[in-house]
Tab-separated table of C-alpha atoms and ligand atoms in Angstrom:
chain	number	residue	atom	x	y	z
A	247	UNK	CA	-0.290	7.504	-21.555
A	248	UNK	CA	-0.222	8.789	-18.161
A	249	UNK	CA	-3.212	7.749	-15.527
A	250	UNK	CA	-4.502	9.457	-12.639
A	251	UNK	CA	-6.837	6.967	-10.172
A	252	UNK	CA	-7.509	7.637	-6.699
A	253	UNK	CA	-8.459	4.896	-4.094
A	254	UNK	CA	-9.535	5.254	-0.316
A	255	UNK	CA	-8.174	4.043	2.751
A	256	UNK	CA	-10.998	1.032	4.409
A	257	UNK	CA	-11.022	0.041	7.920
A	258	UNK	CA	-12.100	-3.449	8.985
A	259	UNK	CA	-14.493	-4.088	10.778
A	260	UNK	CA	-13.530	-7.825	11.117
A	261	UNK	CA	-10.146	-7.744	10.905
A	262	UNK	CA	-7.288	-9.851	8.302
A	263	UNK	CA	-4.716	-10.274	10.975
A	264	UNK	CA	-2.352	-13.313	9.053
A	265	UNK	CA	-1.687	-14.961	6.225
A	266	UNK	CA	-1.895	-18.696	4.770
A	267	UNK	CA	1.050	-17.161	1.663
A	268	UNK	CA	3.029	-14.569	2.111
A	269	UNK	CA	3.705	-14.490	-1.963
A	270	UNK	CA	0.361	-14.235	-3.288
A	271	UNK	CA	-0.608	-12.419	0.524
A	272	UNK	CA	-3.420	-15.200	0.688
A	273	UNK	CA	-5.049	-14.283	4.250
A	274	UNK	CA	-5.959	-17.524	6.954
A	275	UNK	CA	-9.462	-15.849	7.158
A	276	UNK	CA	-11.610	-13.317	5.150
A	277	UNK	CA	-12.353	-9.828	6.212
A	278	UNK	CA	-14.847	-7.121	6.138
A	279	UNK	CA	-14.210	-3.162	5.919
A	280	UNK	CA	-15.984	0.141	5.402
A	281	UNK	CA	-14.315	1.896	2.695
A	282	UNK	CA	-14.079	5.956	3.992
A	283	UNK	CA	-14.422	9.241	2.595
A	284	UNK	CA	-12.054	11.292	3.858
A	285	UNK	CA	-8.624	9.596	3.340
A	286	UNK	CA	-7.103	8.667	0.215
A	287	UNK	CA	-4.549	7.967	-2.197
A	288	UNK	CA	-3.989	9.887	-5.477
A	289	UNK	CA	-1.768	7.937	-7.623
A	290	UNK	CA	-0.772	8.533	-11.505
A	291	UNK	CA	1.904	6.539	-13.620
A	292	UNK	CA	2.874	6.819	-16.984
A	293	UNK	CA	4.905	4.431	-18.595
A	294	UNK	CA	8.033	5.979	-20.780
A	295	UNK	CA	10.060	4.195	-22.849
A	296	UNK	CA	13.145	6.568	-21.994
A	297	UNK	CA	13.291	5.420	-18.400
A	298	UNK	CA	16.069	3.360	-17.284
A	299	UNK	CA	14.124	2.254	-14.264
A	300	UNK	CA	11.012	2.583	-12.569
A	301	UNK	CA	10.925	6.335	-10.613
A	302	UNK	CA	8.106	6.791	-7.452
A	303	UNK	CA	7.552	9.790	-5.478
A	304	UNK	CA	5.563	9.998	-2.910
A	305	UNK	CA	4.106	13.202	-1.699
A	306	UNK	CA	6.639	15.200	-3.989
A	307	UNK	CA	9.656	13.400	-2.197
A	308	UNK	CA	11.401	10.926	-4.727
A	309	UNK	CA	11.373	7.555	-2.792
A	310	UNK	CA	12.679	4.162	-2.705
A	311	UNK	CA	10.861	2.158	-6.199
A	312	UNK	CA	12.072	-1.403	-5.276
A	313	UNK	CA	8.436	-2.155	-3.612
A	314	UNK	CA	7.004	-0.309	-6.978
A	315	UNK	CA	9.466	-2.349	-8.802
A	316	UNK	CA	7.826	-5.461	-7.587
A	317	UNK	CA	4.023	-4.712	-8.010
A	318	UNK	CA	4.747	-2.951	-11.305
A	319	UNK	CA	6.579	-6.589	-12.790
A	320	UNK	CA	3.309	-7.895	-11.894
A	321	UNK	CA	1.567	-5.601	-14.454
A	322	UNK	CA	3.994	-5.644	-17.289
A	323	UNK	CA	4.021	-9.648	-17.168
A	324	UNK	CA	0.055	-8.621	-17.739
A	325	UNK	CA	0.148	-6.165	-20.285
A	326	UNK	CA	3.524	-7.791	-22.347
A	327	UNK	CA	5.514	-4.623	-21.618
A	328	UNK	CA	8.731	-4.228	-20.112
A	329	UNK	CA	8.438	-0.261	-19.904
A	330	UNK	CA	9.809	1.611	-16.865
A	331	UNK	CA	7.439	3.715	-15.229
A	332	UNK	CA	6.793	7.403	-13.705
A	333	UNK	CA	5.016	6.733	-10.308
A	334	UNK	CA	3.765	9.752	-8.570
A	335	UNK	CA	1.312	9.249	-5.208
A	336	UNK	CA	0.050	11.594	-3.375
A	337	UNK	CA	-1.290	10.207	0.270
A	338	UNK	CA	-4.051	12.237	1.984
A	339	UNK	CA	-3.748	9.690	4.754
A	340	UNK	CA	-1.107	10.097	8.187
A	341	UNK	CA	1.332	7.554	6.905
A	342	UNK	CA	1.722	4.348	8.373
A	343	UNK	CA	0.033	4.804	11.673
A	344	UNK	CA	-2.475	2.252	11.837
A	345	UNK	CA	-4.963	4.219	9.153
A	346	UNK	CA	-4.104	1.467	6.364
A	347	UNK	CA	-2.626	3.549	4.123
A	348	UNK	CA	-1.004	0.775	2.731
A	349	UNK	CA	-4.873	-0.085	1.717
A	350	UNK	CA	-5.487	3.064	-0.612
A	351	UNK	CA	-1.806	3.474	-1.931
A	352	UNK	CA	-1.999	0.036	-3.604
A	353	UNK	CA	-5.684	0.105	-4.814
A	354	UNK	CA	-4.806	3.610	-6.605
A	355	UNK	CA	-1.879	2.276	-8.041
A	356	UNK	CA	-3.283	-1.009	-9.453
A	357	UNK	CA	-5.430	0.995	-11.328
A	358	UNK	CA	-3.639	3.542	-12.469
A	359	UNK	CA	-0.844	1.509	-13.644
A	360	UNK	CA	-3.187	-1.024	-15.549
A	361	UNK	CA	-4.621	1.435	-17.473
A	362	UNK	CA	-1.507	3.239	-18.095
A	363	UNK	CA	-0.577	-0.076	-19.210
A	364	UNK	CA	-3.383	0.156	-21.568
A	365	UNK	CA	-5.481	-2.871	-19.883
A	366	UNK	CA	-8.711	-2.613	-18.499
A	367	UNK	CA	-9.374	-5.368	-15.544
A	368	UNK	CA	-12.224	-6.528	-14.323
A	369	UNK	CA	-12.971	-4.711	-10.767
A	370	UNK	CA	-12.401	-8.910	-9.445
A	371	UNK	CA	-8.932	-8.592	-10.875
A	372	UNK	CA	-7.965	-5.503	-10.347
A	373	UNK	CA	-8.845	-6.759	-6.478
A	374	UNK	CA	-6.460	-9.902	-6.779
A	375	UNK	CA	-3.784	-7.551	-8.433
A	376	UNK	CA	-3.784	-5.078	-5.362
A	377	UNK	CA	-4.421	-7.627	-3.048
A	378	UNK	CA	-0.667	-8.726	-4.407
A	379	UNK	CA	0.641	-5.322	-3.446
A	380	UNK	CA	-1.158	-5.445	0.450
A	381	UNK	CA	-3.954	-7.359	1.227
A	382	UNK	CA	-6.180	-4.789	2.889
A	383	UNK	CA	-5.840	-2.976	-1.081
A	384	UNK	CA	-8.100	-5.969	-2.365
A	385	UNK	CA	-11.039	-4.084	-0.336
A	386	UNK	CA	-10.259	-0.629	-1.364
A	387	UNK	CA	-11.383	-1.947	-4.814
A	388	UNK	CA	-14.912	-0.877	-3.664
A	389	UNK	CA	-16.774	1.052	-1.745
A	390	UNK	CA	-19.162	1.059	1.328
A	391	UNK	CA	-18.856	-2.281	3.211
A	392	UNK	CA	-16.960	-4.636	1.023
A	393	UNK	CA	-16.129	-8.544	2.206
A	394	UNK	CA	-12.479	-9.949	1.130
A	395	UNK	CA	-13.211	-13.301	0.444
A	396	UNK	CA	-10.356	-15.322	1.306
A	397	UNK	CA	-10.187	-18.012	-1.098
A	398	UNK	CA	-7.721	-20.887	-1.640
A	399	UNK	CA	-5.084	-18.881	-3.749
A	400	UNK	CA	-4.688	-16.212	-6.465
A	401	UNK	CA	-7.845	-16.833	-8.301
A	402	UNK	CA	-9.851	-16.767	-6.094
A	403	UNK	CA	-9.060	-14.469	-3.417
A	404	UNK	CA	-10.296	-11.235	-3.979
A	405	UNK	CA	-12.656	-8.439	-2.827
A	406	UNK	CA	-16.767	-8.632	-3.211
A	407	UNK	CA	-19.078	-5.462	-2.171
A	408	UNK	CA	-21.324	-5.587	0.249
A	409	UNK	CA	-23.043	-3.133	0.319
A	410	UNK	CA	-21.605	-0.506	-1.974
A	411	UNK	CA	-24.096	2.603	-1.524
A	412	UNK	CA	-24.578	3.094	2.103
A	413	UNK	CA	-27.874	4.402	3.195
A	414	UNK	CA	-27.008	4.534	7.097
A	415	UNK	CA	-25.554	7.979	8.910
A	416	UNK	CA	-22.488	5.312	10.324
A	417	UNK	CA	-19.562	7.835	10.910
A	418	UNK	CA	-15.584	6.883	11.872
A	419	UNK	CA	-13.601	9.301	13.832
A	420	UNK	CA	-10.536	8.542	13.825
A	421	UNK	CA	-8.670	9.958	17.021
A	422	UNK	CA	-5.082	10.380	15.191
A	423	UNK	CA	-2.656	10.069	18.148
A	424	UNK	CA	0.608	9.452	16.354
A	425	UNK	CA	1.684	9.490	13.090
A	426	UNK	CA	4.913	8.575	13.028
A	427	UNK	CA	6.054	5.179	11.855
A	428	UNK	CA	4.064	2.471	13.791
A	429	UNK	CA	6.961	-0.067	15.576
A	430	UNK	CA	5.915	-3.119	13.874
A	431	UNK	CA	4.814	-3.304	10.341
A	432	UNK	CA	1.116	-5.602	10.076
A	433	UNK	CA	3.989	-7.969	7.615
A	434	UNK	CA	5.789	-8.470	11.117
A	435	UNK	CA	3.171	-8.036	13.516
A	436	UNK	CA	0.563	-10.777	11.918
A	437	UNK	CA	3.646	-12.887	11.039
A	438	UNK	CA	4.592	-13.469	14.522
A	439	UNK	CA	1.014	-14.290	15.517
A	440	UNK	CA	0.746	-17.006	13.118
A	441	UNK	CA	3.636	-18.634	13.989
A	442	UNK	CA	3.396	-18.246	17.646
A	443	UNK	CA	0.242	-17.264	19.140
A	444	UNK	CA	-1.612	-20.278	20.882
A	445	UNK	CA	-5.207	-18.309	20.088
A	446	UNK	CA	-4.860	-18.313	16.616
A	447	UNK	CA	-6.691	-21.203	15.696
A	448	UNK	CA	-9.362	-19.814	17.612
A	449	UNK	CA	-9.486	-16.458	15.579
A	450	UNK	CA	-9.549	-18.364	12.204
A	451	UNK	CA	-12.792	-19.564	13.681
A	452	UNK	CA	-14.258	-16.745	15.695
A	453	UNK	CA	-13.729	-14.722	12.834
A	454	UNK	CA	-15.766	-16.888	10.649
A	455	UNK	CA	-18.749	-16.329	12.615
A	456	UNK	CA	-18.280	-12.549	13.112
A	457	UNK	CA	-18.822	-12.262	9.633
A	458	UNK	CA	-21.983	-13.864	9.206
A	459	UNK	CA	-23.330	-11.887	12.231
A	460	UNK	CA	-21.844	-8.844	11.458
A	461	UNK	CA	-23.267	-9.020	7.448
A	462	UNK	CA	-26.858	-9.677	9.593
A	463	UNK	CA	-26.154	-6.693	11.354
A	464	UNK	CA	-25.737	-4.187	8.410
A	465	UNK	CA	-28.241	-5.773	6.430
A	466	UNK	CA	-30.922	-4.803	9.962
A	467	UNK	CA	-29.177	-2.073	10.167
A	468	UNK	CA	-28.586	-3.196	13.931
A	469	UNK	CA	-25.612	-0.541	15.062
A	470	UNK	CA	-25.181	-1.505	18.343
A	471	UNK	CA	-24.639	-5.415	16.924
A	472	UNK	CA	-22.177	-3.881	14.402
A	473	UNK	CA	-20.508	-2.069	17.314
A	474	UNK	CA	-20.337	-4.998	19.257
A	475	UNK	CA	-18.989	-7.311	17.105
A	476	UNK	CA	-16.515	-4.800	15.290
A	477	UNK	CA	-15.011	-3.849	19.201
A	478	UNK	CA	-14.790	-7.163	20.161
A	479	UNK	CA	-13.201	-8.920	16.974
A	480	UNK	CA	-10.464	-5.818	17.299
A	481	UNK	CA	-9.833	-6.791	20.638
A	482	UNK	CA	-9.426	-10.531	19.962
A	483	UNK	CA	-6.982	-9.665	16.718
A	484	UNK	CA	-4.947	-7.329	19.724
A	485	UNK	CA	-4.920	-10.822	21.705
A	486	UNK	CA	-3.052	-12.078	19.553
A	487	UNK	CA	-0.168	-9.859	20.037
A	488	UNK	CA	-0.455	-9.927	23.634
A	489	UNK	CA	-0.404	-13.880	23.611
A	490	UNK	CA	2.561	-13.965	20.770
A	491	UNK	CA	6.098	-14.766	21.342
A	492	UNK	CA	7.760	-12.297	21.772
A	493	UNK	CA	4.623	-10.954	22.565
A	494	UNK	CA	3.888	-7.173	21.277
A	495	UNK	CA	1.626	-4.479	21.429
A	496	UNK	CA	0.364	-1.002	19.240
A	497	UNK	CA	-1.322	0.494	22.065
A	498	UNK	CA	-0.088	3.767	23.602
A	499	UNK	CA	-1.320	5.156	27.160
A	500	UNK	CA	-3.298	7.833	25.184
A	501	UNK	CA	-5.051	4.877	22.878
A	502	UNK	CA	-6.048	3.224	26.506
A	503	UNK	CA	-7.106	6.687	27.156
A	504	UNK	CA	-9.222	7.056	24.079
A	505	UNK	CA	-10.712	3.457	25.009
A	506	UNK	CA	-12.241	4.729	28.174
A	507	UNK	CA	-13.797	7.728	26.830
A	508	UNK	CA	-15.795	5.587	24.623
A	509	UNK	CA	-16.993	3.272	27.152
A	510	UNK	CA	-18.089	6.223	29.270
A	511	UNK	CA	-19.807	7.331	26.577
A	512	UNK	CA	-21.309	4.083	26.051
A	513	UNK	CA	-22.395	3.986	29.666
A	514	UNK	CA	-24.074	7.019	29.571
A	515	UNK	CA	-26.185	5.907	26.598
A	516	UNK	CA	-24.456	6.884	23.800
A	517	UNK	CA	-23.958	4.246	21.365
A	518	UNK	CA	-20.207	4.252	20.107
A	519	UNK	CA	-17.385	1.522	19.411
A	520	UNK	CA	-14.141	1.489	19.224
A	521	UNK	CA	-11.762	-0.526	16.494
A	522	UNK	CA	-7.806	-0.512	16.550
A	523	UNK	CA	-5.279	-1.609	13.774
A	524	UNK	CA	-1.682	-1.807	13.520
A	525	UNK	CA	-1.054	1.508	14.912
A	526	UNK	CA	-1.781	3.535	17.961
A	527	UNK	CA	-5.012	5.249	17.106
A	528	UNK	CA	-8.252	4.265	18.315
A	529	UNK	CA	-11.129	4.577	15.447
A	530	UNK	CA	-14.520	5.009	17.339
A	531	UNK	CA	-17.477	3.759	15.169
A	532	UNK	CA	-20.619	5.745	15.746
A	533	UNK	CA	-23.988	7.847	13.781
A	534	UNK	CA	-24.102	11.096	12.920
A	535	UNK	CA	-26.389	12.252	15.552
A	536	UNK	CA	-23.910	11.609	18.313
A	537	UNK	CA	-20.653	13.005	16.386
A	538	UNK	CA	-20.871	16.294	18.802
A	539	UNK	CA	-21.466	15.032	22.216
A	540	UNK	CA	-18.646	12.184	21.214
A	541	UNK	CA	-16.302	15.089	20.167
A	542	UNK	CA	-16.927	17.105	23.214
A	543	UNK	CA	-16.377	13.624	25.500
A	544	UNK	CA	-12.901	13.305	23.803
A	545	UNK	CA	-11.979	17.049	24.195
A	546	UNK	CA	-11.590	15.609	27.731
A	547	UNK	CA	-8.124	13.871	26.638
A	548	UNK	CA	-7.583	15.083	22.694
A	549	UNK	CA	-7.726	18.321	20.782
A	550	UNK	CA	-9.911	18.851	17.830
A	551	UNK	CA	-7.487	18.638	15.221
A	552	UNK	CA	-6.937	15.520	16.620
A	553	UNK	CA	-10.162	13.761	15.501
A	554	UNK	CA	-10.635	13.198	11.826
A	555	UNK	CA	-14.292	12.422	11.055
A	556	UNK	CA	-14.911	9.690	7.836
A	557	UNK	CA	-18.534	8.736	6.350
A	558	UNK	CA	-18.443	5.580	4.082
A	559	UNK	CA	-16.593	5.943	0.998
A	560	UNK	CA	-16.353	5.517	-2.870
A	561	UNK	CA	-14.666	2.344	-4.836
A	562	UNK	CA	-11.320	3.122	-6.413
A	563	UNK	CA	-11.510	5.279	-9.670
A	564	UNK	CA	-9.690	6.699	-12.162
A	565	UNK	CA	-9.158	11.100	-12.407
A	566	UNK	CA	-7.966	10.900	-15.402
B	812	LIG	O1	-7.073	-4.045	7.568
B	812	LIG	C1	-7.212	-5.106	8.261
B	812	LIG	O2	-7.934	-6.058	7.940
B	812	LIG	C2	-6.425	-5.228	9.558
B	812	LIG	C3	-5.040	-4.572	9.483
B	812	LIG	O3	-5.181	-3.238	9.035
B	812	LIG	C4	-4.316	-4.485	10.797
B	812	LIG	F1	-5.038	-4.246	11.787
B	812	LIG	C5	-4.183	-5.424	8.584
B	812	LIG	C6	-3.552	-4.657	7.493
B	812	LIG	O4	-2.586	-5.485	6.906
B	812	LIG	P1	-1.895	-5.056	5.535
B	812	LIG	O5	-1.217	-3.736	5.719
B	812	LIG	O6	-2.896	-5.118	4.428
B	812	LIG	O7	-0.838	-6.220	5.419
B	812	LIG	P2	-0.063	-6.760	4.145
B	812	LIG	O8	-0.988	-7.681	3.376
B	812	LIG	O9	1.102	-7.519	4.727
B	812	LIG	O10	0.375	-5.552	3.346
């Protein structure tokens, strides 16, 4: 039976930025996003017992299944099948450019395909079973501000909410500088830290106590301490790439552009943060009330159709 589930993209606000097994994608520290409104993944697979192999298409372009291939075992070992599958995805996120989309595609597609594969998970498991596809899925799982609790290995690393319904005006504009392919995929890019950064023993830790602070900050509803410790722990996880060997980067002269804007606007009293992921674009945290004079600050450097404006977001769920 064919199943339709959509899933949307998260953003973290302290980051996952490398991993303790690259199998079971078991991260060195947990994480904490806001799950977003306005981009998503539709996904719907059917399995049929006349395929030969697994087919994906994504965005009506047939595409590459070996990745499918992989996450789709993982469900069939689950359900006792060994049925091919009809994956179709359609990504109302720019591809790969830093806006997770890695994050929504596999949280659609872990549920889809495990109820096409008649099971129903819990929401914990369906979490571990997309964190197996990319770990930033795990948090897609839910929505609002969800924590990925790191855990020791597959059991018990998964995706908690929160705070699921969120009663705050917090807005994401995402200034959408490049969407083509980012230069080094997050597998790469954390990879490297890991193994060579001299920092990141120091992130494990620092990370750690964002968390704590920054759950004390949504709980008061304290923006400016969200702000603060969202900017910052972005700028550490960058750090790392800076301090890595050979060391790398994902920012463009426009995203140091973008950077500057904010902090003017910050100066002049209006409060706004930025966050940055494995891409170039800058994502500038700030409340409704401010979304216009922020919009006309950045008209300075970007055009409108350039900034993409998110409110918190729903859990993954099925269409149909
Ligand atoms: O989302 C965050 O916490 C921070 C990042 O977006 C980068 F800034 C990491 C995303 O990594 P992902 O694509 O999930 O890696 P995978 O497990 O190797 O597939």
């Amino acid at each position: 039976m064919k199943k339709t589930a959509r899933a949307h993209t998260n953003i973290a606000l302290v980051k996952y930025w490398g991993k303790k097994d690259k199998e079971l994608i078991i991260p060195m520290n947990s994480s904490l996003s806001l799950t977003l409104d306005h981009f998503y993944t539709d996904t719907s697979v059917e399995f049929k017992e006349e395929l030969t192999a697994d087919n994906f298409s994504l965005n009506g372009v047939s595409k590459d299944a070996q990745q499918i291939t992989n996450f789709l075992n993982l469900v069939r070992k689950l359900a006792g099948i060994t049925t091919y599958a009809q994956v179709d995805s359609t990504n109302h996120v720019p591809t790969k450019a830093g806006l997770a989309s890695s994050a929504s595609a596999y949280a659609a597609l872990a549920l889809a395909a495990s109820s096409a594969a008649g099971l129903t998970l819990s929401k914990k498991d369906l979490s571990r079973l997309a964190r197996r596809g990319s770990g930033s899925a795990c948090r897609s799982i839910y929505g609002g501000f969800v924590e990925w609790k790191m855990g020791t290995g597959d059991l018990d690393s998964y995706a908690v909410p929160f705070q699921e319904e969120v009663d705050w005006d917090i807005r994401m504009l995402a200034i959408v500088l490049n969407d083509a392919e980012k230069k080094i995929s997050s597998r790469r890019g954390m990879q490297t830290v890991v193994a060579t950064s001299p920092y990141y023993p120091a992130w494990v830790k620092t990370c750690h106590q964002d968390i704590g602070e920054l759950k004390e900050a949504i709980e008061a509803k304290d923006f400016e301490r969200l702000g603060t410790i969202a900017e910052e722990n972005a700028m550490k996880m960058h750090a790392l790439n800076l301090s890595a060997s050979p060391h790398f980067n994902y920012f463009q002269p426009e995203t140091l552009v973008a950077m500057q804007l904010v902090e003017e606007l910050r100066a002049a009293g209006i409060p706004c943060y930025y966050t940055l992921d494995a891409g170039p674009n800058v994502k500038v945290l700030c409340l409704e009330k401010d979304v216009a004079q922020i919009k006309a600050k950045l008209a300075e450097a970007f055009n409108q159709e350039q900034l993409l404006l998110a409110a918190p977001g729903p859990g993954a769920h099925l269409l149909a």
